[in-house]
DNA sequence: TATATGACGACGA
DNA sequence: ATCGTCGCCATAT
């Protein structure tokens, strides 16, 4: 038995389910996905999981960008992600950036 | 047990 | 707005 509340596989499942919950035409940051999955502070784990997805995966991995709305993947995958996003109506700047208006789990700012 | 790594995030210059 | 640094944390070696 694992001593942790959630074993590695359970965390992966939660992350996949959360990414799958992002509506078409919206995006979410790695940190947002982690938080929604009940795994706060584990944005990097989300990135690791998405980076190891099997080739034929049906998951909408392209809907995940960094906290600034920027595409964090390199090479051909970056163009692929941009293409997929634009295809569903998400505007991506020439600098591979998505506006906050497209964020699914929009963060409310504390007006203190 | 210790050190390195990374599809991240927050900040300051 | 951009870039460098440092903080975070599960994994890998």
PDB file of C-alpha atoms (C1' of nucleotides) in Angstrom:
ATOM      1  CA  UNK A   1       0.000   0.000   0.000  1.00  0.00           C
ATOM      2  CA  UNK A   2       1.085   3.520  -0.605  1.00  0.00           C
ATOM      3  CA  UNK A   3       1.453   5.750   2.380  1.00  0.00           C
ATOM      4  CA  UNK A   4       0.193   8.753   0.392  1.00  0.00           C
ATOM      5  CA  UNK A   5      -3.532   9.431   0.152  1.00  0.00           C
ATOM      6  CA  UNK A   6      -3.421   9.209  -3.648  1.00  0.00           C
ATOM      7  CA  UNK A   7      -1.044   6.918  -5.472  1.00  0.00           C
ATOM      8  CA  UNK A   8       0.617   8.026  -8.690  1.00  0.00           C
ATOM      9  CA  UNK A   9      -1.967   6.352 -10.888  1.00  0.00           C
ATOM     10  CA  UNK A  10      -4.888   7.985  -9.089  1.00  0.00           C
ATOM     11  CA  UNK A  11      -3.329  11.396  -9.578  1.00  0.00           C
ATOM     12  CA  UNK A  12      -2.861  10.755 -13.273  1.00  0.00           C
ATOM     13  CA  UNK A  13      -6.510   9.724 -13.582  1.00  0.00           C
ATOM     14  CA  UNK A  14      -7.692  12.898 -11.861  1.00  0.00           C
ATOM     15  CA  UNK A  15      -5.528  15.049 -14.100  1.00  0.00           C
ATOM     16  CA  UNK A  16      -6.796  13.360 -17.247  1.00  0.00           C
ATOM     17  CA  UNK A  17     -10.396  13.737 -16.097  1.00  0.00           C
ATOM     18  CA  UNK A  18      -9.909  17.430 -15.353  1.00  0.00           C
ATOM     19  CA  UNK A  19      -8.297  18.167 -18.712  1.00  0.00           C
ATOM     20  CA  UNK A  20     -11.149  16.298 -20.328  1.00  0.00           C
ATOM     21  CA  UNK A  21     -13.585  18.612 -18.545  1.00  0.00           C
ATOM     22  CA  UNK A  22     -12.230  21.755 -20.221  1.00  0.00           C
ATOM     23  CA  UNK A  23     -14.892  22.928 -22.648  1.00  0.00           C
ATOM     24  CA  UNK A  24     -14.152  23.160 -26.334  1.00  0.00           C
ATOM     25  CA  UNK A  25     -13.064  26.691 -27.181  1.00  0.00           C
ATOM     26  CA  UNK A  26     -11.567  27.368 -23.759  1.00  0.00           C
ATOM     27  CA  UNK A  27      -8.171  26.754 -22.171  1.00  0.00           C
ATOM     28  CA  UNK A  28      -6.803  26.218 -18.654  1.00  0.00           C
ATOM     29  CA  UNK A  29      -3.358  26.613 -17.129  1.00  0.00           C
ATOM     30  CA  UNK A  30      -1.326  23.697 -15.792  1.00  0.00           C
ATOM     31  CA  UNK A  31      -1.781  25.127 -12.315  1.00  0.00           C
ATOM     32  CA  UNK A  32      -5.531  25.489 -12.760  1.00  0.00           C
ATOM     33  CA  UNK A  33      -5.828  21.883 -13.864  1.00  0.00           C
ATOM     34  CA  UNK A  34      -3.808  20.724 -10.876  1.00  0.00           C
ATOM     35  CA  UNK A  35      -5.986  22.736  -8.508  1.00  0.00           C
ATOM     36  CA  UNK A  36      -9.241  21.537 -10.078  1.00  0.00           C
ATOM     37  CA  UNK A  37      -7.942  17.987  -9.791  1.00  0.00           C
ATOM     38  CA  UNK A  38      -7.427  18.434  -6.075  1.00  0.00           C
ATOM     39  CA  UNK A  39      -3.648  18.597  -6.478  1.00  0.00           C
ATOM     40  CA  UNK A  40      -2.688  22.192  -5.659  1.00  0.00           C
ATOM     41  CA  UNK A  41       0.921  23.251  -6.362  1.00  0.00           C
ATOM     42  CA  UNK A  42       1.470  20.408  -8.795  1.00  0.00           C
ATOM     43  CA  UNK A  43       1.388  22.220 -12.113  1.00  0.00           C
ATOM     44  CA  UNK A  44       4.598  20.486 -13.139  1.00  0.00           C
ATOM     45  CA  UNK A  45       3.047  17.088 -12.603  1.00  0.00           C
ATOM     46  CA  UNK A  46       0.290  18.065 -15.050  1.00  0.00           C
ATOM     47  CA  UNK A  47       2.920  18.999 -17.614  1.00  0.00           C
ATOM     48  CA  UNK A  48       4.737  15.727 -17.065  1.00  0.00           C
ATOM     49  CA  UNK A  49       1.569  13.698 -17.520  1.00  0.00           C
ATOM     50  CA  UNK A  50       0.551  15.484 -20.722  1.00  0.00           C
ATOM     51  CA  UNK A  51       4.049  15.079 -22.088  1.00  0.00           C
ATOM     52  CA  UNK A  52       3.857  11.312 -21.688  1.00  0.00           C
ATOM     53  CA  UNK A  53       0.445  10.763 -23.250  1.00  0.00           C
ATOM     54  CA  UNK A  54       0.312   7.784 -25.637  1.00  0.00           C
ATOM     55  CA  UNK A  55       0.402   8.678 -29.331  1.00  0.00           C
ATOM     56  CA  UNK A  56      -3.202   7.854 -30.091  1.00  0.00           C
ATOM     57  CA  UNK A  57      -4.612   9.613 -27.044  1.00  0.00           C
ATOM     58  CA  UNK A  58      -8.006  11.219 -27.528  1.00  0.00           C
ATOM     59  CA  UNK A  59      -7.371  13.764 -24.780  1.00  0.00           C
ATOM     60  CA  UNK A  60      -7.618  17.485 -25.600  1.00  0.00           C
ATOM     61  CA  UNK A  61      -4.091  18.239 -24.321  1.00  0.00           C
ATOM     62  CA  UNK A  62      -3.965  21.339 -26.531  1.00  0.00           C
ATOM     63  CA  UNK A  63      -6.352  23.162 -24.189  1.00  0.00           C
ATOM     64  CA  UNK A  64      -3.674  23.452 -21.521  1.00  0.00           C
ATOM     65  CA  UNK A  65      -1.300  26.433 -21.549  1.00  0.00           C
ATOM     66  CA  UNK A  66       0.786  28.139 -18.881  1.00  0.00           C
ATOM     67  CA  UNK A  67      -0.458  30.720 -16.381  1.00  0.00           C
ATOM     68  CA  UNK A  68       0.309  33.562 -18.786  1.00  0.00           C
ATOM     69  CA  UNK A  69      -1.649  31.916 -21.588  1.00  0.00           C
ATOM     70  CA  UNK A  70       1.518  30.901 -23.392  1.00  0.00           C
ATOM     71  CA  UNK A  71       2.136  27.628 -25.183  1.00  0.00           C
ATOM     72  CA  UNK A  72       4.849  25.832 -23.214  1.00  0.00           C
ATOM     73  CA  UNK A  73       5.639  23.078 -25.602  1.00  0.00           C
ATOM     74  CA  UNK A  74       8.364  23.195 -28.202  1.00  0.00           C
ATOM     75  CA  UNK A  75       8.960  22.152 -31.765  1.00  0.00           C
ATOM     76  CA  UNK A  76       6.273  20.785 -34.024  1.00  0.00           C
ATOM     77  CA  UNK A  77       3.907  20.238 -31.100  1.00  0.00           C
ATOM     78  CA  UNK A  78       3.630  23.988 -30.599  1.00  0.00           C
ATOM     79  CA  UNK A  79       2.291  24.520 -34.099  1.00  0.00           C
ATOM     80  CA  UNK A  80      -0.001  21.554 -33.663  1.00  0.00           C
ATOM     81  CA  UNK A  81      -1.392  22.990 -30.451  1.00  0.00           C
ATOM     82  CA  UNK A  82      -1.920  26.402 -32.025  1.00  0.00           C
ATOM     83  CA  UNK A  83      -3.636  24.851 -35.015  1.00  0.00           C
ATOM     84  CA  UNK A  84      -5.980  22.798 -32.853  1.00  0.00           C
ATOM     85  CA  UNK A  85      -6.895  25.803 -30.701  1.00  0.00           C
ATOM     86  CA  UNK A  86      -7.612  28.099 -33.618  1.00  0.00           C
ATOM     87  CA  UNK A  87      -9.676  25.355 -35.152  1.00  0.00           C
ATOM     88  CA  UNK A  88     -12.059  25.547 -32.200  1.00  0.00           C
ATOM     89  CA  UNK A  89     -12.180  29.329 -32.071  1.00  0.00           C
ATOM     90  CA  UNK A  90      -9.403  30.164 -29.631  1.00  0.00           C
ATOM     91  CA  UNK A  91      -7.301  33.107 -30.819  1.00  0.00           C
ATOM     92  CA  UNK A  92      -3.559  32.495 -30.525  1.00  0.00           C
ATOM     93  CA  UNK A  93      -1.210  35.442 -31.035  1.00  0.00           C
ATOM     94  CA  UNK A  94       1.883  35.245 -33.208  1.00  0.00           C
ATOM     95  CA  UNK A  95       3.786  34.865 -29.952  1.00  0.00           C
ATOM     96  CA  UNK A  96       1.827  31.737 -29.130  1.00  0.00           C
ATOM     97  CA  UNK A  97      -0.274  33.411 -26.508  1.00  0.00           C
ATOM     98  CA  UNK A  98      -3.943  33.056 -25.599  1.00  0.00           C
ATOM     99  CA  UNK A  99      -5.934  35.877 -23.999  1.00  0.00           C
ATOM    100  CA  UNK A 100      -7.273  35.423 -20.463  1.00  0.00           C
ATOM    101  CA  UNK A 101     -10.801  35.735 -21.792  1.00  0.00           C
ATOM    102  CA  UNK A 102     -10.482  32.160 -23.050  1.00  0.00           C
ATOM    103  CA  UNK A 103      -9.563  30.671 -19.676  1.00  0.00           C
ATOM    104  CA  UNK A 104     -12.125  28.142 -18.461  1.00  0.00           C
ATOM    105  CA  UNK A 105     -11.325  28.372 -14.765  1.00  0.00           C
ATOM    106  CA  UNK A 106     -10.926  32.133 -14.782  1.00  0.00           C
ATOM    107  CA  UNK A 107      -9.324  33.395 -11.643  1.00  0.00           C
ATOM    108  CA  UNK A 108     -11.154  35.994  -9.681  1.00  0.00           C
ATOM    109  CA  UNK A 109      -8.866  38.700  -8.409  1.00  0.00           C
ATOM    110  CA  UNK A 110      -9.098  39.666  -4.762  1.00  0.00           C
ATOM    111  CA  UNK A 111      -9.954  43.338  -4.604  1.00  0.00           C
ATOM    112  CA  UNK A 112      -8.537  44.096  -1.204  1.00  0.00           C
TER     113      UNK A 112
ATOM    114  C1'  DT B   1      19.868   9.149   1.150  1.00  0.00           C
ATOM    115  C1'  DA B   2      21.270  12.772  -2.236  1.00  0.00           C
ATOM    116  C1'  DT B   3      21.074  15.255  -6.598  1.00  0.00           C
ATOM    117  C1'  DA B   4      19.099  16.455 -10.977  1.00  0.00           C
ATOM    118  C1'  DT B   5      15.155  17.421 -13.894  1.00  0.00           C
ATOM    119  C1'  DG B   6      11.046  19.590 -15.914  1.00  0.00           C
ATOM    120  C1'  DA B   7       4.629  20.724 -21.445  1.00  0.00           C
ATOM    121  C1'  DC B   8       5.154  25.352 -14.185  1.00  0.00           C
ATOM    122  C1'  DG B   9       4.406  29.782 -11.328  1.00  0.00           C
ATOM    123  C1'  DA B  10       5.433  34.149  -9.019  1.00  0.00           C
ATOM    124  C1'  DC B  11       8.383  38.245  -8.875  1.00  0.00           C
ATOM    125  C1'  DG B  12      11.598  41.785  -9.385  1.00  0.00           C
ATOM    126  C1'  DA B  13      14.806  44.456 -12.377  1.00  0.00           C
TER     127       DA B  13
ATOM    128  C1'  DA C   1       6.470  43.482 -21.978  1.00  0.00           C
ATOM    129  C1'  DT C   2      10.605  40.582 -21.496  1.00  0.00           C
ATOM    130  C1'  DC C   3      14.035  38.048 -19.077  1.00  0.00           C
ATOM    131  C1'  DG C   4      16.488  35.943 -15.265  1.00  0.00           C
ATOM    132  C1'  DT C   5      15.949  33.735 -10.761  1.00  0.00           C
ATOM    133  C1'  DC C   6      14.114  31.298  -7.379  1.00  0.00           C
ATOM    134  C1'  DG C   7      10.402  28.394  -5.314  1.00  0.00           C
ATOM    135  C1'  DC C   8       7.640  24.168  -5.714  1.00  0.00           C
ATOM    136  C1'  DC C   9       7.178  18.926  -6.019  1.00  0.00           C
ATOM    137  C1'  DA C  10       6.735  14.339  -7.933  1.00  0.00           C
ATOM    138  C1'  DT C  11      10.097  11.374 -10.455  1.00  0.00           C
ATOM    139  C1'  DA C  12      14.279   9.611 -12.181  1.00  0.00           C
ATOM    140  C1'  DT C  13      19.059   8.177 -11.448  1.00  0.00           C
TER     141       DT C  13
END
